[in-house]
Each structure stands twice: as structure tokens, then as C-alpha cells.
Short mmCIF file of C-alpha atoms and ligand atoms in Angstrom, two decimals:
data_model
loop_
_atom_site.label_atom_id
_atom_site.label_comp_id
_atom_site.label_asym_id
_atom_site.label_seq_id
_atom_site.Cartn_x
_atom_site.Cartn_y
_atom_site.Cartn_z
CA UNK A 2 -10.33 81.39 19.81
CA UNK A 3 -13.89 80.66 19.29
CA UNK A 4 -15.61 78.32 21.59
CA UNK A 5 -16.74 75.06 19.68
CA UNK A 6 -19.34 72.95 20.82
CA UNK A 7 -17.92 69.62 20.06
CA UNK A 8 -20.46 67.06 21.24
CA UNK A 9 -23.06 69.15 19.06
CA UNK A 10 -20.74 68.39 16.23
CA UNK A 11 -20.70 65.17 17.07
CA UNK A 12 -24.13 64.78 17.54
CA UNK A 13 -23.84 63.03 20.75
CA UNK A 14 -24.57 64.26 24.76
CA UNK A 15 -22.16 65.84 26.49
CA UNK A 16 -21.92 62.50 29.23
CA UNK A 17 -21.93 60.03 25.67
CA UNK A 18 -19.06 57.48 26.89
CA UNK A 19 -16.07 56.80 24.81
CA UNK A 20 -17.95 54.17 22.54
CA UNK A 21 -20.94 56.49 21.77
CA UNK A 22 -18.62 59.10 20.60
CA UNK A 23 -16.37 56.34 18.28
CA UNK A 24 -19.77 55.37 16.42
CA UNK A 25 -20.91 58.84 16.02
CA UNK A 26 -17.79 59.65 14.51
CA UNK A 27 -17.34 56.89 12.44
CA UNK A 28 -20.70 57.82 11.19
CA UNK A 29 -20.21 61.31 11.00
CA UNK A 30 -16.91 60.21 9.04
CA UNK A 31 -18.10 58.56 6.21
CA UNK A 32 -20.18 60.53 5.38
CA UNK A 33 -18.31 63.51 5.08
CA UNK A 34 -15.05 61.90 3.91
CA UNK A 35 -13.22 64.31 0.89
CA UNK A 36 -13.42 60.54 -0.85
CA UNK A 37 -16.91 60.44 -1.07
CA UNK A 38 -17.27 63.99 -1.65
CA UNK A 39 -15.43 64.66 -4.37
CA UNK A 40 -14.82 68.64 -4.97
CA UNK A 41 -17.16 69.44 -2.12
CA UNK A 42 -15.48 72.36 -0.14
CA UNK A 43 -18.74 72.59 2.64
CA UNK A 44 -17.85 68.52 3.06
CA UNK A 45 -14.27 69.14 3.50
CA UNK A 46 -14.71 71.58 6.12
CA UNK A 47 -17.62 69.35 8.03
CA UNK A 48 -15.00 66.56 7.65
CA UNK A 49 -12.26 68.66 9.68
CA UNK A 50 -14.34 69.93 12.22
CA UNK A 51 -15.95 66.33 13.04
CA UNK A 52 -12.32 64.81 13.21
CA UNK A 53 -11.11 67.94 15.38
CA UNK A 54 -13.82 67.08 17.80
CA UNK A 55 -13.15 63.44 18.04
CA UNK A 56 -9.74 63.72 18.57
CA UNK A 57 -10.41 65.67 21.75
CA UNK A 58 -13.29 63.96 23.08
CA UNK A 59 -12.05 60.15 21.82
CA UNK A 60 -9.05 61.88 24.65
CA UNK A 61 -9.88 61.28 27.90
CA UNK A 62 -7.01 63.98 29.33
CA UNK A 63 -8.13 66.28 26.20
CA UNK A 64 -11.89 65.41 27.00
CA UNK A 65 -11.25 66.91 30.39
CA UNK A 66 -9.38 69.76 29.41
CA UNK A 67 -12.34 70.87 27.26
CA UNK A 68 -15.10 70.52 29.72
CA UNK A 69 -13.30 72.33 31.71
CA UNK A 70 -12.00 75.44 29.64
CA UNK A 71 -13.93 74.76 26.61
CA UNK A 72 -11.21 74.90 24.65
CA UNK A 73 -7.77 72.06 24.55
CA UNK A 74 -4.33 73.59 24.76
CA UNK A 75 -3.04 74.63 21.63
CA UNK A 76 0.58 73.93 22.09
CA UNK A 77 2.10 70.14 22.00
CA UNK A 78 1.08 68.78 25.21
CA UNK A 79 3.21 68.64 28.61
CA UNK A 80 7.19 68.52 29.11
CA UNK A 81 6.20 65.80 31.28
CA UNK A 82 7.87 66.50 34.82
CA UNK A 83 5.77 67.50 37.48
CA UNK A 84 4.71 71.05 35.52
CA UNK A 85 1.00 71.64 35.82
CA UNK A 86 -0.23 71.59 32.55
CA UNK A 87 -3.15 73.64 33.83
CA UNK A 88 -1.76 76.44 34.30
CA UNK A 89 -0.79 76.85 30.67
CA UNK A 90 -4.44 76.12 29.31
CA UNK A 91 -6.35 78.25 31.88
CA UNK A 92 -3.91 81.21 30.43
CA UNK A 93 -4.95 80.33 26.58
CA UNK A 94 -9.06 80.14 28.00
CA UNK A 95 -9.20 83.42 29.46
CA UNK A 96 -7.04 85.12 26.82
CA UNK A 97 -9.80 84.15 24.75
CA UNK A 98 -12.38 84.44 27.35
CA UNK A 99 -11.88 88.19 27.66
CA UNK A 100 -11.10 88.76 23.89
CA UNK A 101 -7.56 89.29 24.46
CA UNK A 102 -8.16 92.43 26.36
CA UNK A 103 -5.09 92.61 28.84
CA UNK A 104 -5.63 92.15 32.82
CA UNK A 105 -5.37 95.19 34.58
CA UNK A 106 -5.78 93.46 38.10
CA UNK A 107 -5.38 89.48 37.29
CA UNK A 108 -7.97 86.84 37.59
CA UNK A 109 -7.88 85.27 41.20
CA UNK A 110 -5.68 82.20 40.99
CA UNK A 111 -6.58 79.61 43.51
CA UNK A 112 -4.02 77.02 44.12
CA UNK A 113 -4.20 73.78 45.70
CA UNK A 114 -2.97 73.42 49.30
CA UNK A 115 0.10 71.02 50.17
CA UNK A 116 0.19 67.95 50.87
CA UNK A 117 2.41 67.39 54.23
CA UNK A 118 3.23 63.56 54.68
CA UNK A 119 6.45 61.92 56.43
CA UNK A 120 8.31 58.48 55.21
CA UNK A 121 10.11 56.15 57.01
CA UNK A 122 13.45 55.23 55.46
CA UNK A 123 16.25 52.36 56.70
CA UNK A 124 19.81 53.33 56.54
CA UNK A 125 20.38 50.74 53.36
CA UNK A 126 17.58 52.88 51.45
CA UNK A 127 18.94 56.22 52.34
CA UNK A 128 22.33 54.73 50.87
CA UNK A 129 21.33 53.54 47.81
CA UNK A 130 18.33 56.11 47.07
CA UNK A 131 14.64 54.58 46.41
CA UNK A 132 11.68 54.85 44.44
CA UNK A 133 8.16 54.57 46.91
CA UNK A 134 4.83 54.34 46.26
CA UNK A 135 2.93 56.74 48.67
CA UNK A 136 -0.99 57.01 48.78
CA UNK A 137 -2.79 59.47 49.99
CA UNK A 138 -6.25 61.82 49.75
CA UNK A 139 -5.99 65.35 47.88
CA UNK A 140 -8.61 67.35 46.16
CA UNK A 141 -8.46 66.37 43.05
CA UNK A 142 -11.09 66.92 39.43
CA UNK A 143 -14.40 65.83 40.45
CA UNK A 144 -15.62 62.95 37.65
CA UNK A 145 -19.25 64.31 38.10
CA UNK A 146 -18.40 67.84 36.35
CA UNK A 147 -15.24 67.06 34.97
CA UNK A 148 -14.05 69.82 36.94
CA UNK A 149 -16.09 72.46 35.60
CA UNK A 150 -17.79 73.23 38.91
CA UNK A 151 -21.14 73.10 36.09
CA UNK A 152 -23.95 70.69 36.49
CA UNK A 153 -24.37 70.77 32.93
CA UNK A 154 -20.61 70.31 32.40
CA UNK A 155 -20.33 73.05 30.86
CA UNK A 156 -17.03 75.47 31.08
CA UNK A 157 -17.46 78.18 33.27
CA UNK A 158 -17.85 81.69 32.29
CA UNK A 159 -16.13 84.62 33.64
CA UNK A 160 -18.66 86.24 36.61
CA UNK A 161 -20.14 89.41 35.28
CA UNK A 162 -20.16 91.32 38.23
CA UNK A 163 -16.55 91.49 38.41
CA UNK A 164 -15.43 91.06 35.39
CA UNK A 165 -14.06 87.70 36.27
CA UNK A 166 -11.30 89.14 38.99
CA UNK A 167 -12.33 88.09 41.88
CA UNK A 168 -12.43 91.62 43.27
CA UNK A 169 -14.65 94.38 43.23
CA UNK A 170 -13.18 98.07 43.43
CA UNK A 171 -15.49 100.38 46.38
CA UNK A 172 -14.65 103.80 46.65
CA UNK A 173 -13.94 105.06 50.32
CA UNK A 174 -14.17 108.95 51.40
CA UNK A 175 -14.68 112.08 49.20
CA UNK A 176 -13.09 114.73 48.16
CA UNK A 177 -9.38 114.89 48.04
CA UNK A 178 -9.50 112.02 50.20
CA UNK A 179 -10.91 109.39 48.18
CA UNK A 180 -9.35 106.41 48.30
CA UNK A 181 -10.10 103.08 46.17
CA UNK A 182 -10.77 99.78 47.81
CA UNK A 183 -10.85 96.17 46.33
CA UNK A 184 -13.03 93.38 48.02
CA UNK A 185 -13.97 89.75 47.01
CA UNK A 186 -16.58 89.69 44.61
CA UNK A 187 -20.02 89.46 46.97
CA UNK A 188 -21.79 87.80 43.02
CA UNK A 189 -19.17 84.67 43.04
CA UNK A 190 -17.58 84.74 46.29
CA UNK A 191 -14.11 86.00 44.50
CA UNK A 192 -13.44 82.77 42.21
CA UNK A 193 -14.66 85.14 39.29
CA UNK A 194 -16.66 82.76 37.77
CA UNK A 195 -20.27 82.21 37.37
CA UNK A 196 -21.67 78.78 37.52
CA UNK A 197 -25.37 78.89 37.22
CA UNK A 198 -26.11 75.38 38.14
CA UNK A 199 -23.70 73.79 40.20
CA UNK A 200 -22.47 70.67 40.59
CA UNK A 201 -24.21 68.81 43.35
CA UNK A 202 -20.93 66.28 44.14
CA UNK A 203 -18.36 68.95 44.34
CA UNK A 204 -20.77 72.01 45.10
CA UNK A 205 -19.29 73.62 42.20
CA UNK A 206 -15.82 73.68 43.08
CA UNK A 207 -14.82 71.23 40.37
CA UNK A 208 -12.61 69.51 42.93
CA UNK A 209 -13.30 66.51 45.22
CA UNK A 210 -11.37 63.78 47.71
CA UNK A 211 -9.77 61.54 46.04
CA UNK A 212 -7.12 58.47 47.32
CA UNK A 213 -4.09 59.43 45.02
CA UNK A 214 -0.88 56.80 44.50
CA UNK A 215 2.27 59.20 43.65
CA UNK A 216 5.75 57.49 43.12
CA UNK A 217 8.38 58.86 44.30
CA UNK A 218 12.26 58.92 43.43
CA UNK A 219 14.22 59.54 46.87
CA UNK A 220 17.57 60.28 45.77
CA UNK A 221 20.52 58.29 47.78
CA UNK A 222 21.82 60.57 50.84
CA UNK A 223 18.61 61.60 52.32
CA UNK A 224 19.04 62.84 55.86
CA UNK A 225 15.70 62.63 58.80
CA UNK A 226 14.43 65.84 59.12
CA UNK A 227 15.16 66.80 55.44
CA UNK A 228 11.51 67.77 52.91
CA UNK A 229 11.43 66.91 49.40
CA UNK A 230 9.43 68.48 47.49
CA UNK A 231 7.38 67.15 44.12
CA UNK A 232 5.77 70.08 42.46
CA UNK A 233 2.34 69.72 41.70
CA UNK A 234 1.89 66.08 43.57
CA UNK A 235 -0.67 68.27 45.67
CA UNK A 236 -4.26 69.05 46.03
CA UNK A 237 -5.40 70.89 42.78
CA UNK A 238 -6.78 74.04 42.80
CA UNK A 239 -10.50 74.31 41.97
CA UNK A 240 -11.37 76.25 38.39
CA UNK A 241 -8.32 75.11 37.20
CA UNK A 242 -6.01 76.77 39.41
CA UNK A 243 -2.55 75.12 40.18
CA UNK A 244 -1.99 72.03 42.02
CA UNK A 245 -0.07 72.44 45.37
CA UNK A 246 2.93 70.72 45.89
CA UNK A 247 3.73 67.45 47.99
CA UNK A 248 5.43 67.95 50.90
CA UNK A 249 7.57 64.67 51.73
CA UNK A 250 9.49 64.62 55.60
CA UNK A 251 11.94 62.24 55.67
CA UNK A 252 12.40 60.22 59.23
CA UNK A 253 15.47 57.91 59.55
CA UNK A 254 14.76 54.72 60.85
CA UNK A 255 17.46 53.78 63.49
CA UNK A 256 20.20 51.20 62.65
CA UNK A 257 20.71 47.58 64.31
CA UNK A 258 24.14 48.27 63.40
CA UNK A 259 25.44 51.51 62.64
CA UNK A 260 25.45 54.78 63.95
CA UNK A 261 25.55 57.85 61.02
CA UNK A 262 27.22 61.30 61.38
CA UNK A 263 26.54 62.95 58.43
CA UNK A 264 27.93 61.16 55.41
CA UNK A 265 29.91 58.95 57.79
CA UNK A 266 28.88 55.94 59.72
CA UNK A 267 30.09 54.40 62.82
CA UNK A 268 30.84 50.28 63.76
CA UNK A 269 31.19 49.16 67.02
CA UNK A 270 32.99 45.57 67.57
CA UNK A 271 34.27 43.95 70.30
CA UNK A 272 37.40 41.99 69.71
CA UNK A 273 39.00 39.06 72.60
CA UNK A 274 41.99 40.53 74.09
CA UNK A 275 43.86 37.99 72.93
CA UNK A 276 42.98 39.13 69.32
CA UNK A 277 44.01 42.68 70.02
CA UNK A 278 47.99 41.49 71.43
CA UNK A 279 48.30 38.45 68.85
CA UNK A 280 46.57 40.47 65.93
CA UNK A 281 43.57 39.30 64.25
CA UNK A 282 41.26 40.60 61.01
CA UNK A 283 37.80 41.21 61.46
CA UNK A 284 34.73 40.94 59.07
CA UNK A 285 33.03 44.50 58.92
CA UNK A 286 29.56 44.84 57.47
CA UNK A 287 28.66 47.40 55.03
CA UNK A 288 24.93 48.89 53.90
CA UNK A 289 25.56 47.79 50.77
CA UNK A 290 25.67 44.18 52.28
CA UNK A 291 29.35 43.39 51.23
CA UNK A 292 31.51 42.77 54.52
CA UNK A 293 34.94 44.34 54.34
CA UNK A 294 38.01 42.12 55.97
CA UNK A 295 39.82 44.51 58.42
CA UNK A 296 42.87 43.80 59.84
CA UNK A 297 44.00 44.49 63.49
CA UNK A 298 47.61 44.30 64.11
CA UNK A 299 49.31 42.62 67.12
CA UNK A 300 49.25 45.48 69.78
CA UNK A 301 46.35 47.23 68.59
CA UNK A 302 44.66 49.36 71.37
CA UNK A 303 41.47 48.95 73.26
CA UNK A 304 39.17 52.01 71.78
CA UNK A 305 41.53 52.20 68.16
CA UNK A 306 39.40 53.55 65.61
CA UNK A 307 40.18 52.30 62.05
CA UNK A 308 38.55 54.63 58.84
CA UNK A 309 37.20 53.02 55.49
CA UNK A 310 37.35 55.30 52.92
CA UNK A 311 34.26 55.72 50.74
CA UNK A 312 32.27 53.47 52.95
CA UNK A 313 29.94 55.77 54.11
CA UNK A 314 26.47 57.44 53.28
CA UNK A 315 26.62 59.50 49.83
CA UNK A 316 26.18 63.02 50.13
CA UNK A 317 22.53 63.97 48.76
CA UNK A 318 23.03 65.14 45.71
CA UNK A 319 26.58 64.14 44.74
CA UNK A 320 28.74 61.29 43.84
CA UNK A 321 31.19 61.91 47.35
CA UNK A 322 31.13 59.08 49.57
CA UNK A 323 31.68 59.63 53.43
CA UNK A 324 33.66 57.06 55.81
CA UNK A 325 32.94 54.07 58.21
CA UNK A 326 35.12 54.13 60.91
CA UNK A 327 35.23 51.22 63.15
CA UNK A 328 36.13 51.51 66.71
CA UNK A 329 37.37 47.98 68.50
CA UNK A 330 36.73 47.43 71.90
CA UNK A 331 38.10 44.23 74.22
CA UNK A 332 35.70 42.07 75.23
CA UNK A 333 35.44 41.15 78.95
CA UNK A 334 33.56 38.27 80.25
CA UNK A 335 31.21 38.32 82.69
CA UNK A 336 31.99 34.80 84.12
CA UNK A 337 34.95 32.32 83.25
CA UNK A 338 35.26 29.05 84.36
CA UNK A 339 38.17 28.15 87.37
CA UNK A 340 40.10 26.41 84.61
CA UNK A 341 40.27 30.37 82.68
CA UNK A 342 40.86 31.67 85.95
CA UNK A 343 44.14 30.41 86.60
CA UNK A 344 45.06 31.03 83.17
CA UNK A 345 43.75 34.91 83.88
CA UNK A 346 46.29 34.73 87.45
CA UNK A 347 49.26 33.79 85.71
CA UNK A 348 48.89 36.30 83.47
CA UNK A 349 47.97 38.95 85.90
CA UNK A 350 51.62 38.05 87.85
CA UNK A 351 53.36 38.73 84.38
CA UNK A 352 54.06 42.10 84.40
CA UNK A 353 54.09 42.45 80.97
CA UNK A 354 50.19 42.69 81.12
CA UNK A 355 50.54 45.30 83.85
CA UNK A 356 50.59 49.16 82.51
CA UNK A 357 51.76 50.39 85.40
CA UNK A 358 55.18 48.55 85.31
CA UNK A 359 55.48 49.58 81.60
CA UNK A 360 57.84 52.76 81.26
CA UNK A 361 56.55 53.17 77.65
CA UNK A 362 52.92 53.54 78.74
CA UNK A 363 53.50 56.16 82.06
CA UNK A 364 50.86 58.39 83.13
CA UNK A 365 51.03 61.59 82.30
CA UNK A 366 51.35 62.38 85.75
CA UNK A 367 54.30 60.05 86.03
CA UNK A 368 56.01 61.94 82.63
CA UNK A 369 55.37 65.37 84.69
CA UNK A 370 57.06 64.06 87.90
CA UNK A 371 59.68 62.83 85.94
CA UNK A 372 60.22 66.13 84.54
CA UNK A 373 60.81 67.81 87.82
CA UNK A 374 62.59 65.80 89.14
CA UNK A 375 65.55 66.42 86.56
CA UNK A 376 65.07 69.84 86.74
CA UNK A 377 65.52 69.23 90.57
CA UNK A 378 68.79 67.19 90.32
ZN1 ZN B 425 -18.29 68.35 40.39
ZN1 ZN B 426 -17.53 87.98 40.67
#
């Protein structure tokens, strides 16, 4: 592919904004238009090349693409995802670049560094799954270059001392011995490019600081502790090279309410113990922010734990649903008025409330004494 200079086409400089470029096209366009030109193959051809160029540089994601490789991918843009669509057009540029003449050693590939950040999510966002907006600073295309690296803007060139690899082969010893060594290119510091004028904003790196908003899809189920990961959400690599990846913690904010073991949660409540002999239902919250009637039968033990199916956390990453159980403890006052007290006396006398007296609930010390003393007698 043969680099075309599409601003000279255009007539126009290579910082011309958006409008400057429209009107020079427009111009350009009439004039050259097959209409007007009836027959005129050397008019047809102008005609194409002036609407090739505005296409890209009336682009502002094209526009940028060309600064920076001098050329605009070939191949129907992105897949969308997170897939760095760099990665694909710095391939094309230095296929042409080196006149298809295969890499023996690779051009150095810098990539972007990760981006480590943590989010705080509640219980009811874990449950439900959540989209965020987080903001942060990564290296990202510096405006001033475009993210050539080039003063000038212009795309850079492979570094001559090196072939554009980065490396530089030395060779160590003599004789049988002689061994080859590769070290970073000493001419461009091993980026393998050759940027005569730098950018002064970005120093010729072609990447700069920049606040960044990413939005993020947290899937329901999330547990603290766990990273997601959003491929190319990073700092981008300078020349082009890949963007790193954001690095997302998740922390689990702790629950007025519940407790969570794995997909299951746990509900405390603390039931009169009246309510646990004469039987009673209970309202039990959800995350969702439903309540759920529960009912406790007449009898129901102090410490009974009762299991709703399905009423749990989701499992990240599937449609299973874990459990709330709910555990019922008596309540016990701390004070009661004299009036309660006697109530609370009569009631101690009846020995119905006494589980000592019961035979059904004996200790099971008492069942093991019983035992030997048949085998005794
Ligand atoms: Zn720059
Ligand atoms: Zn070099």
C-alpha cells in the first residue's frame, strides 16, 4: 500500500479543522465531479482520490488512524467489544512499511500497562448485577500529535538503524565460540521508530494522561475479592501498541441485614416466646426488596433455622439461585414491669415451661443414665 498524502490532496494543512477540510472538499468536488467532466478519465481519477481523502479526514477516528499509521484500516471497521482495533492497523502499516518482507525477529510491541482500580458494591447490586460508570487517568493518544509521537504529525517511520525491531544483533567471542547477542536499539531507544522532531506535549511517545469514563457491566453474583477484567479499558500503548487491560477488584460492602455464604444468605430474627409456643408468621426481607411471609409453627425451637429456596445470591455466571435461611431466636427482655413479673412467676411454677421436668426433652446425659441403669436391673 502506497502512502497517500491526503491533506496535500486536499489542499489543506495537516491541523485544518473539520470545517476547513468540508470546504476544500466541496471545492475540490465540483470541480472534478464525472458530471462536469464528461469522458474525462484524469477527472475521474482526481475525483476518487479527493473523495477517498475526505472520507478519512471528514473521520475523526479514521483521521486519527491515518496520522498515526499513514494509512486507515482496510477491512470494515471494529467488531465492537473491547478488541483493540489498533492492533489490526499497526499489522496492515508495517506490512506495507517494510514492503511485505516477512519479520524475522518482530517489531517491538509496547503495550499499555493495567489499570488496577477496586469498586464498592452493596449486597442488592451484587444480586441483581450493575452497570457503573468508573473514571479514571490512563495514557491515552496525545491530541497534540494525534499519536504519532511527530511534531509535524506525521506517521512515524521505521528507525533505520535497526531496521525497525527494536533490537540490534552484537556479536560476542570468536572463533568457534561466537555467539550472537540482541540489545535495544541505542538510535531509538528500542521502539524502532524514528521520529525526527518530536512532539513537545507527549515527548514523542504519542501517549499522554488523560481522565477516562469507562462503563462497566458487573454481572449479578459478584463475590469481594473477585477481578474483572475489560480488555483494552487500559492505558494504550505508545506507537500504536495495544491498550492494557482494566483491572476491576470487587469489595463487598457489608449488609445491615444479611450475612452471605457463598450463593446463600443468612437472616437473623428474634421472635417473643410467646410467638414461638402459640405459632406465629413472620415477614422476611429479601434483596430484591419483596418480604416473604414465613410461618413458625406452635412449638418451634429457639435457634430453628428455616431455608428459602432460590432466595439467595445468583451464582456469577449462571441462572442457579442459592438459599436464605432464617434462623429465629426468642427474644428476652432486659426489664419487665412487676405487673409481667408475676405473669413470668406463674409461669415459671408450671412445669410445663420447665425442660428439666419434661421426659421428652432429657439430657443426653439423663438418656445415658437411663441406659445403664436397665442394663443394671
Ligand atoms: Zn504528542
Ligand atoms: Zn532503532
Amino acid at each position: 500500500m502506497k502512502y497517500k498524502d491526503y491533506y496535500a490532496i486536499l489542499g489543506v494543512s495537516r491541523d485544518s479543522d473539520t470545517a476547513t477540510i468540508k470546504a476544500a472538499y466541496r471545492k475540490l468536488a465540483l470541480q472534478y465531479h464525472p458530471d462536469r467532466n464528461p469522458g474525462n478519465k484524469e477527472a475521474e481519477e482526481k475525483f476518487k482520490e479527493i473523495s477517498e481523502a475526505y472520507e478519512v479526514l471528514s473521520d475523526p477516528e479514521k483521521r486519527r488512524q491515518y496520522d498515526l499509521f499513514g494509512t486507515v484500516g482496510g477491512a470494515a471497521g471494529g467488531g465492537g467489544g473491547y478488541a483493540d482495533p489498533f492492533a489490526q492497523v499497526v499489522e496492515e502499516v508495517f506490512e506495507s512499511f517494510f514492503g511485505g518482507r516477512r519479520r524475522s525477529r518482530g517489531r517491538p510491541v509496547i503495550q499499555g500497562e493495567d489499570v488496577r482500580l477496586s469498586i464498592e458494591l452493596t449486597l442488592e447490586e451484587i444480586a441483581a448485577g450493575t452497570t457503573r460508570e468508573v473514571e479514571y487517568v490512563r495514557e491515552d493518544i496525545c491530541d497534540h500529535c494525534r499519536g504519532t509521537g511527530s511534531a509535524e504529525r506525521m506517521p512515524p517511520k521505521p528507525c533505520a538503524t535497526c531496521q525497525g525491531t527494536g533490537q540490534v544483533a552484537y556479536r560476542v567471542g570468536g572463533g568457534f565460540f561466537q555467539q550472537i547477542v540482541y540489545q535495544p536499539c541505542s538510535t531509538c531507544g528500542g521502539s524502532g521508530f524514528y521520529i525526527p522532531h518530536p512532539c513537545p506535549i507527549c515527548e514523542g511517545k504519542g501517549v499522554r494522561p488523560k481522565r477516562h469514563v469507562q462503563v462497566v457491566d458487573i454481572p449479578p453474583g459478584a463475590v469481594g475479592g473477585m477481578t474483572l477484567s475489560l480488555r483494552g479499558a487500559g492505558h494504550k500503548g505508545p506507537w500504536g501498541g495495544p491498550a492494557g487491560d482494566l483491572l476491576l477488584e470487587i469489595v463487598e460492602k457489608p449488609h445491615p441485614t444479611f450475612a452471605r455464604d457463598g450463593e446463600d444468605l443468612i437472616y437473623e430474627v428474634w421472635v417473643s416466646y410467646p410467638d414461638l409456643v402459640l405459632g406465629t408468621t413472620i415477614e422476611v426481607p429479601t434483596l430484591t426488596g419483596e418480604s416473604v411471609s414465613l410461618r413458625i409453627e406452635p412449638g418451634t425451637p429457639s435457634g430453628e433455622v428455616f431455608k428459602l429456596p432460590g432466595k439467595g445470591l445468583p451464582r456469577y455466571g449462571s441462572r442457579r439461585k442459592g438459599n436464605l435461611f432464617v434462623q429465629v431466636h426468642v427474644w428476652v427482655p432486659r426489664k419487665v414491669s412487676r405487673q409481667e413479673k408475676e405473669l413470668l412467676e406463674q409461669m415459671r411454677k408450671s412445669q410445663i415451661f420447665s425442660p428439666a421436668k419434661r421426659p421428652m426433652e432429657k439430657s443426653f446425659l439423663q438418656r445415658l443414665k437411663d441406659l445403664f441403669r436397665r442394663e443394671e436391673g
